[in-house]
PDB file of N, CA and C in Angstrom:
ATOM      1  N   ASN A   1       0.995  -1.451   0.191  1.00 62.00           N
ATOM      2  CA  ASN A   1       0.227   0.327   0.148  1.00 62.00           C
ATOM      3  C   ASN A   1       0.837   1.385   0.114  1.00 62.00           C
ATOM      4  N   LEU A   2       2.106   1.293   0.294  1.00 64.00           N
ATOM      5  CA  LEU A   2       2.885   2.590   0.827  1.00 64.00           C
ATOM      6  C   LEU A   2       3.534   2.586  -0.642  1.00 64.00           C
ATOM      7  N   LYS A   3       3.825   1.760  -1.509  1.00 76.00           N
ATOM      8  CA  LYS A   3       4.246   1.441  -2.706  1.00 76.00           C
ATOM      9  C   LYS A   3       5.372   1.759  -2.608  1.00 76.00           C
ATOM     10  N   GLN A   4       6.279   0.986  -1.547  1.00 87.00           N
ATOM     11  CA  GLN A   4       8.028   1.356  -1.359  1.00 87.00           C
ATOM     12  C   GLN A   4       8.212  -0.531  -1.705  1.00 87.00           C
ATOM     13  N   TYR A   5       8.318  -0.889  -2.929  1.00 88.00           N
ATOM     14  CA  TYR A   5       8.296  -2.109  -3.678  1.00 88.00           C
ATOM     15  C   TYR A   5       9.455  -2.573  -3.525  1.00 88.00           C
ATOM     16  N   ASP A   6      10.451  -1.727  -3.630  1.00 90.00           N
ATOM     17  CA  ASP A   6      12.525  -2.086  -3.062  1.00 90.00           C
ATOM     18  C   ASP A   6      12.139  -3.248  -1.874  1.00 90.00           C
ATOM     19  N   LYS A   7      11.892  -1.824  -0.342  1.00 94.00           N
ATOM     20  CA  LYS A   7      11.447  -2.371   0.650  1.00 94.00           C
ATOM     21  C   LYS A   7      10.368  -4.118   0.721  1.00 94.00           C
ATOM     22  N   ALA A   8       9.890  -3.741  -0.172  1.00 94.00           N
ATOM     23  CA  ALA A   8       8.519  -4.912   0.544  1.00 94.00           C
ATOM     24  C   ALA A   8       9.714  -6.596  -0.091  1.00 94.00           C
ATOM     25  N   LEU A   9      10.419  -6.089  -1.012  1.00 96.00           N
ATOM     26  CA  LEU A   9      11.275  -7.141  -2.316  1.00 96.00           C
ATOM     27  C   LEU A   9      11.324  -7.724  -1.054  1.00 96.00           C
ATOM     28  N   ALA A  10      12.122  -6.852  -0.004  1.00 96.00           N
ATOM     29  CA  ALA A  10      13.530  -7.304   0.343  1.00 96.00           C
ATOM     30  C   ALA A  10      13.566  -8.138   1.844  1.00 96.00           C
ATOM     31  N   ASP A  11      11.893  -7.818   2.305  1.00 96.00           N
ATOM     32  CA  ASP A  11      11.446  -7.956   3.336  1.00 96.00           C
ATOM     33  C   ASP A  11      10.712  -9.434   2.937  1.00 96.00           C
ATOM     34  N   TYR A  12       9.758  -9.686   1.549  1.00 97.00           N
ATOM     35  CA  TYR A  12       9.825 -11.286   1.200  1.00 97.00           C
ATOM     36  C   TYR A  12      10.782 -12.040   0.941  1.00 97.00           C
ATOM     37  N   THR A  13      11.779 -11.332   0.552  1.00 96.00           N
ATOM     38  CA  THR A  13      13.174 -12.129  -0.026  1.00 96.00           C
ATOM     39  C   THR A  13      13.826 -12.786   1.491  1.00 96.00           C
ATOM     40  N   ARG A  14      13.540 -12.219   2.141  1.00 97.00           N
ATOM     41  CA  ARG A  14      13.904 -12.450   4.311  1.00 97.00           C
ATOM     42  C   ARG A  14      13.206 -13.101   4.183  1.00 97.00           C
ATOM     43  N   ALA A  15      11.916 -13.656   4.130  1.00 97.00           N
ATOM     44  CA  ALA A  15      10.796 -14.708   4.598  1.00 97.00           C
ATOM     45  C   ALA A  15      11.093 -15.514   3.746  1.00 97.00           C
ATOM     46  N   ILE A  16      11.497 -15.671   2.479  1.00 98.00           N
ATOM     47  CA  ILE A  16      11.828 -16.669   2.034  1.00 98.00           C
ATOM     48  C   ILE A  16      13.524 -17.526   2.027  1.00 98.00           C
ATOM     49  N   GLU A  17      13.998 -17.201   2.705  1.00 98.00           N
ATOM     50  CA  GLU A  17      15.338 -17.439   3.173  1.00 98.00           C
ATOM     51  C   GLU A  17      15.602 -18.251   4.155  1.00 98.00           C
ATOM     52  N   LEU A  18      14.276 -17.600   5.689  1.00 98.00           N
ATOM     53  CA  LEU A  18      14.046 -18.364   6.355  1.00 98.00           C
ATOM     54  C   LEU A  18      13.323 -19.745   6.344  1.00 98.00           C
ATOM     55  N   ASN A  19      12.354 -19.420   5.591  1.00 98.00           N
ATOM     56  CA  ASN A  19      11.108 -20.479   5.198  1.00 98.00           C
ATOM     57  C   ASN A  19      10.977 -20.642   3.666  1.00 98.00           C
ATOM     58  N   PRO A  20      12.190 -21.335   2.681  1.00 97.00           N
ATOM     59  CA  PRO A  20      11.977 -21.836   1.736  1.00 97.00           C
ATOM     60  C   PRO A  20      10.461 -22.085   1.009  1.00 97.00           C
ATOM     61  N   GLU A  21       9.252 -22.934   2.693  1.00 98.00           N
ATOM     62  CA  GLU A  21       8.867 -23.401   1.867  1.00 98.00           C
ATOM     63  C   GLU A  21       7.298 -22.476   2.079  1.00 98.00           C
ATOM     64  N   TYR A  22       7.921 -21.037   2.101  1.00 97.00           N
ATOM     65  CA  TYR A  22       6.410 -20.233   2.518  1.00 97.00           C
ATOM     66  C   TYR A  22       5.523 -19.525   1.589  1.00 97.00           C
ATOM     67  N   ALA A  23       4.374 -20.577   0.809  1.00 98.00           N
ATOM     68  CA  ALA A  23       4.049 -19.628  -0.139  1.00 98.00           C
ATOM     69  C   ALA A  23       3.320 -17.928  -0.794  1.00 98.00           C
ATOM     70  N   ASP A  24       3.690 -17.585   0.915  1.00 97.00           N
ATOM     71  CA  ASP A  24       2.809 -16.747   0.805  1.00 97.00           C
ATOM     72  C   ASP A  24       4.007 -15.088   0.232  1.00 97.00           C
ATOM     73  N   ALA A  25       5.375 -16.041   0.414  1.00 98.00           N
ATOM     74  CA  ALA A  25       6.348 -14.776   0.546  1.00 98.00           C
ATOM     75  C   ALA A  25       6.356 -14.884  -0.815  1.00 98.00           C
ATOM     76  N   PHE A  26       6.692 -15.873  -1.920  1.00 98.00           N
ATOM     77  CA  PHE A  26       6.571 -15.542  -3.319  1.00 98.00           C
ATOM     78  C   PHE A  26       5.453 -15.115  -4.108  1.00 98.00           C
ATOM     79  N   TYR A  27       4.010 -15.641  -3.233  1.00 98.00           N
ATOM     80  CA  TYR A  27       2.995 -14.940  -3.933  1.00 98.00           C
ATOM     81  C   TYR A  27       3.066 -13.406  -3.918  1.00 98.00           C
ATOM     82  N   ASN A  28       3.326 -12.538  -2.462  1.00 97.00           N
ATOM     83  CA  ASN A  28       3.171 -11.382  -2.641  1.00 97.00           C
ATOM     84  C   ASN A  28       5.048 -10.695  -3.121  1.00 97.00           C
ATOM     85  N   THR A  29       5.888 -11.816  -3.411  1.00 97.00           N
ATOM     86  CA  THR A  29       6.915 -11.547  -3.591  1.00 97.00           C
ATOM     87  C   THR A  29       6.245 -10.935  -5.872  1.00 97.00           C
ATOM     88  N   ALA A  30       5.592 -11.893  -6.195  1.00 98.00           N
ATOM     89  CA  ALA A  30       5.135 -11.612  -7.580  1.00 98.00           C
ATOM     90  C   ALA A  30       4.340 -10.505  -7.536  1.00 98.00           C
ATOM     91  N   CYS A  31       3.427 -10.429  -6.435  1.00 96.00           N
ATOM     92  CA  CYS A  31       2.356  -9.390  -6.421  1.00 96.00           C
ATOM     93  C   CYS A  31       3.150  -8.094  -6.824  1.00 96.00           C
ATOM     94  N   ALA A  32       4.595  -7.715  -5.885  1.00 95.00           N
ATOM     95  CA  ALA A  32       5.585  -6.738  -5.910  1.00 95.00           C
ATOM     96  C   ALA A  32       5.354  -6.405  -7.253  1.00 95.00           C
ATOM     97  N   TYR A  33       5.906  -7.458  -7.897  1.00 96.00           N
ATOM     98  CA  TYR A  33       6.738  -7.233  -9.042  1.00 96.00           C
ATOM     99  C   TYR A  33       5.140  -6.491 -10.299  1.00 96.00           C
ATOM    100  N   ALA A  34       4.108  -7.446 -10.174  1.00 96.00           N
ATOM    101  CA  ALA A  34       3.445  -7.045 -10.622  1.00 96.00           C
ATOM    102  C   ALA A  34       2.923  -5.453 -10.564  1.00 96.00           C
ATOM    103  N   PHE A  35       3.119  -5.508  -9.107  1.00 93.00           N
ATOM    104  CA  PHE A  35       2.398  -3.286  -9.506  1.00 93.00           C
ATOM    105  C   PHE A  35       3.673  -2.950 -10.043  1.00 93.00           C
ATOM    106  N   GLN A  36       5.108  -3.609 -10.096  1.00 94.00           N
ATOM    107  CA  GLN A  36       5.515  -2.320 -10.966  1.00 94.00           C
ATOM    108  C   GLN A  36       5.277  -3.138 -12.354  1.00 94.00           C
ATOM    109  N   ASN A  37       4.446  -3.404 -13.917  1.00 95.00           N
ATOM    110  CA  ASN A  37       4.250  -3.824 -14.696  1.00 95.00           C
ATOM    111  C   ASN A  37       5.083  -4.639 -14.601  1.00 95.00           C
ATOM    112  N   ASN A  38       6.133  -5.479 -14.180  1.00 96.00           N
ATOM    113  CA  ASN A  38       7.291  -6.331 -14.106  1.00 96.00           C
ATOM    114  C   ASN A  38       6.920  -7.824 -14.368  1.00 96.00           C
ATOM    115  N   VAL A  39       5.894  -8.180 -15.752  1.00 97.00           N
ATOM    116  CA  VAL A  39       5.782  -9.691 -16.293  1.00 97.00           C
ATOM    117  C   VAL A  39       6.766 -10.845 -15.755  1.00 97.00           C
ATOM    118  N   GLU A  40       8.072 -10.448 -16.469  1.00 97.00           N
ATOM    119  CA  GLU A  40       8.116 -11.713 -16.210  1.00 97.00           C
ATOM    120  C   GLU A  40       9.328 -11.820 -14.841  1.00 97.00           C
ATOM    121  N   ALA A  41       9.734 -10.439 -14.163  1.00 98.00           N
ATOM    122  CA  ALA A  41      10.197 -11.018 -12.514  1.00 98.00           C
ATOM    123  C   ALA A  41       9.350 -11.216 -11.754  1.00 98.00           C
ATOM    124  N   ALA A  42       7.862 -11.435 -12.252  1.00 98.00           N
ATOM    125  CA  ALA A  42       6.072 -11.798 -11.459  1.00 98.00           C
ATOM    126  C   ALA A  42       6.072 -13.047 -11.399  1.00 98.00           C
ATOM    127  N   LEU A  43       6.577 -13.654 -12.540  1.00 98.00           N
ATOM    128  CA  LEU A  43       6.132 -14.965 -12.905  1.00 98.00           C
ATOM    129  C   LEU A  43       6.711 -16.096 -12.487  1.00 98.00           C
ATOM    130  N   SER A  44       8.039 -16.035 -12.115  1.00 98.00           N
ATOM    131  CA  SER A  44       9.004 -17.159 -11.119  1.00 98.00           C
ATOM    132  C   SER A  44       8.333 -17.254  -9.878  1.00 98.00           C
ATOM    133  N   PRO A  45       8.601 -15.884  -8.771  1.00 98.00           N
ATOM    134  CA  PRO A  45       7.703 -16.474  -7.811  1.00 98.00           C
ATOM    135  C   PRO A  45       6.490 -17.009  -7.516  1.00 98.00           C
ATOM    136  N   LEU A  46       5.542 -16.434  -8.520  1.00 98.00           N
ATOM    137  CA  LEU A  46       4.319 -16.868  -8.306  1.00 98.00           C
ATOM    138  C   LEU A  46       4.332 -18.235  -8.977  1.00 98.00           C
ATOM    139  N   ARG A  47       5.112 -18.418 -10.180  1.00 98.00           N
ATOM    140  CA  ARG A  47       5.417 -19.966 -10.436  1.00 98.00           C
ATOM    141  C   ARG A  47       5.265 -20.927  -8.690  1.00 98.00           C
ATOM    142  N   ARG A  48       6.818 -20.884  -8.080  1.00 98.00           N
ATOM    143  CA  ARG A  48       7.086 -21.594  -6.739  1.00 98.00           C
ATOM    144  C   ARG A  48       5.711 -21.342  -5.722  1.00 98.00           C
ATOM    145  N   ALA A  49       4.619 -20.443  -5.737  1.00 98.00           N
ATOM    146  CA  ALA A  49       3.396 -20.047  -4.800  1.00 98.00           C
ATOM    147  C   ALA A  49       2.694 -21.087  -5.328  1.00 98.00           C
ATOM    148  N   LEU A  50       2.136 -21.133  -6.379  1.00 98.00           N
ATOM    149  CA  LEU A  50       1.740 -22.345  -7.177  1.00 98.00           C
ATOM    150  C   LEU A  50       1.934 -23.608  -6.922  1.00 98.00           C
ATOM    151  N   GLU A  51       2.930 -23.587  -7.215  1.00 97.00           N
ATOM    152  CA  GLU A  51       3.945 -24.976  -6.748  1.00 97.00           C
ATOM    153  C   GLU A  51       3.392 -25.648  -5.391  1.00 97.00           C
ATOM    154  N   LEU A  52       3.595 -24.698  -4.421  1.00 98.00           N
ATOM    155  CA  LEU A  52       3.418 -24.879  -2.345  1.00 98.00           C
ATOM    156  C   LEU A  52       2.507 -24.810  -2.402  1.00 98.00           C
ATOM    157  N   ASP A  53       0.926 -24.623  -2.932  1.00 97.00           N
ATOM    158  CA  ASP A  53      -0.455 -24.060  -2.214  1.00 97.00           C
ATOM    159  C   ASP A  53      -0.791 -23.893  -3.771  1.00 97.00           C
ATOM    160  N   PRO A  54      -1.332 -24.808  -4.675  1.00 96.00           N
ATOM    161  CA  PRO A  54      -1.915 -24.351  -5.550  1.00 96.00           C
ATOM    162  C   PRO A  54      -3.272 -24.012  -5.064  1.00 96.00           C
ATOM    163  N   GLU A  55      -4.064 -24.512  -4.863  1.00 95.00           N
ATOM    164  CA  GLU A  55      -5.726 -24.120  -4.165  1.00 95.00           C
ATOM    165  C   GLU A  55      -5.563 -22.999  -4.009  1.00 95.00           C
ATOM    166  N   LYS A  56      -5.484 -22.599  -2.879  1.00 96.00           N
ATOM    167  CA  LYS A  56      -4.558 -21.260  -2.164  1.00 96.00           C
ATOM    168  C   LYS A  56      -4.528 -20.270  -3.196  1.00 96.00           C
ATOM    169  N   ILE A  57      -3.935 -20.672  -3.674  1.00 97.00           N
ATOM    170  CA  ILE A  57      -2.867 -19.643  -4.695  1.00 97.00           C
ATOM    171  C   ILE A  57      -4.050 -19.636  -6.287  1.00 97.00           C
ATOM    172  N   LEU A  58      -4.190 -20.329  -6.473  1.00 96.00           N
ATOM    173  CA  LEU A  58      -5.097 -20.513  -7.745  1.00 96.00           C
ATOM    174  C   LEU A  58      -6.812 -19.240  -7.199  1.00 96.00           C
ATOM    175  N   ALA A  59      -7.360 -19.952  -6.001  1.00 96.00           N
ATOM    176  CA  ALA A  59      -8.323 -19.429  -5.253  1.00 96.00           C
ATOM    177  C   ALA A  59      -8.163 -17.586  -4.762  1.00 96.00           C
ATOM    178  N   SER A  60      -7.185 -17.491  -4.596  1.00 96.00           N
ATOM    179  CA  SER A  60      -6.383 -15.838  -4.892  1.00 96.00           C
ATOM    180  C   SER A  60      -6.579 -15.318  -5.820  1.00 96.00           C
ATOM    181  N   ILE A  61      -6.118 -15.241  -6.866  1.00 96.00           N
ATOM    182  CA  ILE A  61      -5.190 -14.680  -8.220  1.00 96.00           C
ATOM    183  C   ILE A  61      -6.882 -13.604  -8.408  1.00 96.00           C
ATOM    184  N   PRO A  62      -7.964 -14.374  -8.740  1.00 92.00           N
ATOM    185  CA  PRO A  62      -8.460 -13.944  -9.468  1.00 92.00           C
ATOM    186  C   PRO A  62      -9.358 -12.477  -9.571  1.00 92.00           C
ATOM    187  N   THR A  63      -9.080 -12.266  -8.028  1.00 93.00           N
ATOM    188  CA  THR A  63      -9.557 -11.557  -7.429  1.00 93.00           C
ATOM    189  C   THR A  63      -8.885 -10.361  -6.104  1.00 93.00           C
ATOM    190  N   ASP A  64      -7.343 -10.822  -6.900  1.00 96.00           N
ATOM    191  CA  ASP A  64      -6.540  -9.967  -6.212  1.00 96.00           C
ATOM    192  C   ASP A  64      -5.862  -8.817  -7.644  1.00 96.00           C
ATOM    193  N   SER A  65      -6.556  -7.488  -6.814  1.00 96.00           N
ATOM    194  CA  SER A  65      -6.178  -6.423  -7.918  1.00 96.00           C
ATOM    195  C   SER A  65      -4.926  -6.382  -8.169  1.00 96.00           C
ATOM    196  N   ASP A  66      -4.286  -6.480  -7.185  1.00 95.00           N
ATOM    197  CA  ASP A  66      -2.238  -6.564  -7.510  1.00 95.00           C
ATOM    198  C   ASP A  66      -1.460  -6.966  -8.893  1.00 95.00           C
ATOM    199  N   PHE A  67      -2.191  -7.970  -9.442  1.00 97.00           N
ATOM    200  CA  PHE A  67      -2.516  -8.450 -10.843  1.00 97.00           C
ATOM    201  C   PHE A  67      -3.250  -7.673 -12.414  1.00 97.00           C
ATOM    202  N   ASP A  68      -3.311  -6.468 -11.318  1.00 97.00           N
ATOM    203  CA  ASP A  68      -4.281  -5.578 -12.498  1.00 97.00           C
ATOM    204  C   ASP A  68      -3.603  -5.260 -14.155  1.00 97.00           C
ATOM    205  N   LEU A  69      -2.125  -4.894 -13.205  1.00 97.00           N
ATOM    206  CA  LEU A  69      -1.883  -4.424 -14.285  1.00 97.00           C
ATOM    207  C   LEU A  69      -0.902  -5.949 -15.803  1.00 97.00           C
ATOM    208  N   ILE A  70      -0.742  -7.084 -15.027  1.00 98.00           N
ATOM    209  CA  ILE A  70      -0.652  -7.652 -16.209  1.00 98.00           C
ATOM    210  C   ILE A  70      -1.312  -8.996 -15.561  1.00 98.00           C
ATOM    211  N   ARG A  71      -2.876  -8.528 -15.508  1.00 96.00           N
ATOM    212  CA  ARG A  71      -3.232  -9.614 -15.414  1.00 96.00           C
ATOM    213  C   ARG A  71      -3.993 -10.601 -17.081  1.00 96.00           C
ATOM    214  N   ASN A  72      -3.816  -9.161 -18.314  1.00 97.00           N
ATOM    215  CA  ASN A  72      -4.018 -10.126 -19.323  1.00 97.00           C
ATOM    216  C   ASN A  72      -2.647 -10.350 -20.146  1.00 97.00           C
ATOM    217  N   HIS A  73      -1.883 -10.234 -20.105  1.00 98.00           N
ATOM    218  CA  HIS A  73      -0.502 -10.928 -20.342  1.00 98.00           C
ATOM    219  C   HIS A  73      -0.247 -12.543 -20.502  1.00 98.00           C
ATOM    220  N   PRO A  74      -0.620 -12.264 -22.059  1.00 98.00           N
ATOM    221  CA  PRO A  74       0.394 -13.789 -22.428  1.00 98.00           C
ATOM    222  C   PRO A  74       1.049 -14.804 -21.341  1.00 98.00           C
ATOM    223  N   ASP A  75       1.797 -14.488 -20.661  1.00 98.00           N
ATOM    224  CA  ASP A  75       2.865 -15.557 -20.453  1.00 98.00           C
ATOM    225  C   ASP A  75       1.510 -15.412 -19.023  1.00 98.00           C
ATOM    226  N   PHE A  76       1.603 -14.123 -17.847  1.00 98.00           N
ATOM    227  CA  PHE A  76       0.320 -15.038 -17.087  1.00 98.00           C
ATOM    228  C   PHE A  76      -0.888 -15.806 -17.136  1.00 98.00           C
ATOM    229  N   ILE A  77      -1.435 -15.808 -18.268  1.00 97.00           N
ATOM    230  CA  ILE A  77      -2.720 -16.411 -18.479  1.00 97.00           C
ATOM    231  C   ILE A  77      -2.026 -17.889 -18.157  1.00 97.00           C
ATOM    232  N   ALA A  78      -1.205 -18.058 -18.855  1.00 97.00           N
ATOM    233  CA  ALA A  78      -0.432 -19.698 -19.464  1.00 97.00           C
ATOM    234  C   ALA A  78       0.001 -20.193 -18.331  1.00 97.00           C
ATOM    235  N   LEU A  79       0.347 -19.232 -17.257  1.00 97.00           N
ATOM    236  CA  LEU A  79       0.972 -19.578 -15.706  1.00 97.00           C
ATOM    237  C   LEU A  79      -0.406 -20.654 -16.124  1.00 97.00           C
ATOM    238  N   LEU A  80      -1.053 -19.737 -15.377  1.00 96.00           N
ATOM    239  CA  LEU A  80      -2.504 -19.745 -14.879  1.00 96.00           C
ATOM    240  C   LEU A  80      -3.272 -21.195 -15.127  1.00 96.00           C
ATOM    241  N   ASP A  81      -3.373 -21.361 -16.403  1.00 96.00           N
ATOM    242  CA  ASP A  81      -3.865 -22.389 -17.128  1.00 96.00           C
ATOM    243  C   ASP A  81      -3.235 -23.627 -16.669  1.00 96.00           C
ATOM    244  N   GLU A  82      -2.001 -23.249 -16.858  1.00 95.00           N
ATOM    245  CA  GLU A  82      -1.321 -24.380 -16.507  1.00 95.00           C
ATOM    246  C   GLU A  82      -1.990 -25.487 -15.218  1.00 95.00           C
ATOM    247  N   PHE A  83      -1.331 -24.528 -14.288  1.00 94.00           N
ATOM    248  CA  PHE A  83      -1.711 -25.129 -12.937  1.00 94.00           C
ATOM    249  C   PHE A  83      -2.706 -24.527 -12.523  1.00 94.00           C
ATOM    250  N   SER A  84      -4.298 -24.637 -13.861  1.00 92.00           N
ATOM    251  CA  SER A  84      -5.682 -24.919 -13.411  1.00 92.00           C
ATOM    252  C   SER A  84      -5.366 -26.227 -13.877  1.00 92.00           C
ATOM    253  N   SER A  85      -5.193 -26.345 -14.891  1.00 89.00           N
ATOM    254  CA  SER A  85      -6.161 -27.337 -15.786  1.00 89.00           C
ATOM    255  C   SER A  85      -5.018 -29.121 -15.130  1.00 89.00           C
ATOM    256  N   GLN A  86      -3.611 -28.436 -13.846  1.00 86.00           N
ATOM    257  CA  GLN A  86      -2.970 -29.395 -13.060  1.00 86.00           C
ATOM    258  C   GLN A  86      -4.660 -29.972 -12.100  1.00 86.00           C
ATOM    259  N   GLN A  87      -4.704 -28.773 -11.292  1.00 82.00           N
ATOM    260  CA  GLN A  87      -6.037 -29.160 -10.424  1.00 82.00           C
ATOM    261  C   GLN A  87      -6.842 -29.774 -10.855  1.00 82.00           C
ATOM    262  N   GLN A  88      -6.907 -29.439 -12.368  1.00 79.00           N
ATOM    263  CA  GLN A  88      -8.543 -30.321 -12.338  1.00 79.00           C
ATOM    264  C   GLN A  88      -8.065 -31.605 -12.496  1.00 79.00           C
ATOM    265  N   THR A  89      -7.031 -32.190 -12.309  1.00 75.00           N
ATOM    266  CA  THR A  89      -6.967 -33.306 -13.200  1.00 75.00           C
ATOM    267  C   THR A  89      -6.134 -34.007 -11.867  1.00 75.00           C
ATOM    268  N   SER A  90      -5.436 -33.918 -10.790  1.00 66.00           N
ATOM    269  CA  SER A  90      -5.779 -34.033  -9.648  1.00 66.00           C
ATOM    270  C   SER A  90      -6.748 -34.309  -8.776  1.00 66.00           C
TER     271      SER A  90
END
């Protein structure tokens, strides 16, 4: 909310160092990059968050305005489609 993305990213990086299985830290990292309209940087941590907790993360994304700037990007859509398909076959 304060738009201090560099500080937020540093905090999320530290959280990931402390707990590399913490999906929310990866998710929030992706959000911070999405706020900066940096699709490429957002996709890797979002992928990791989806790997760690696909059900929760997939449920959060459609209503999360943090992703509005990148929501229509083909790579973002492809990533969500990939994990949605995996969830449906599980």
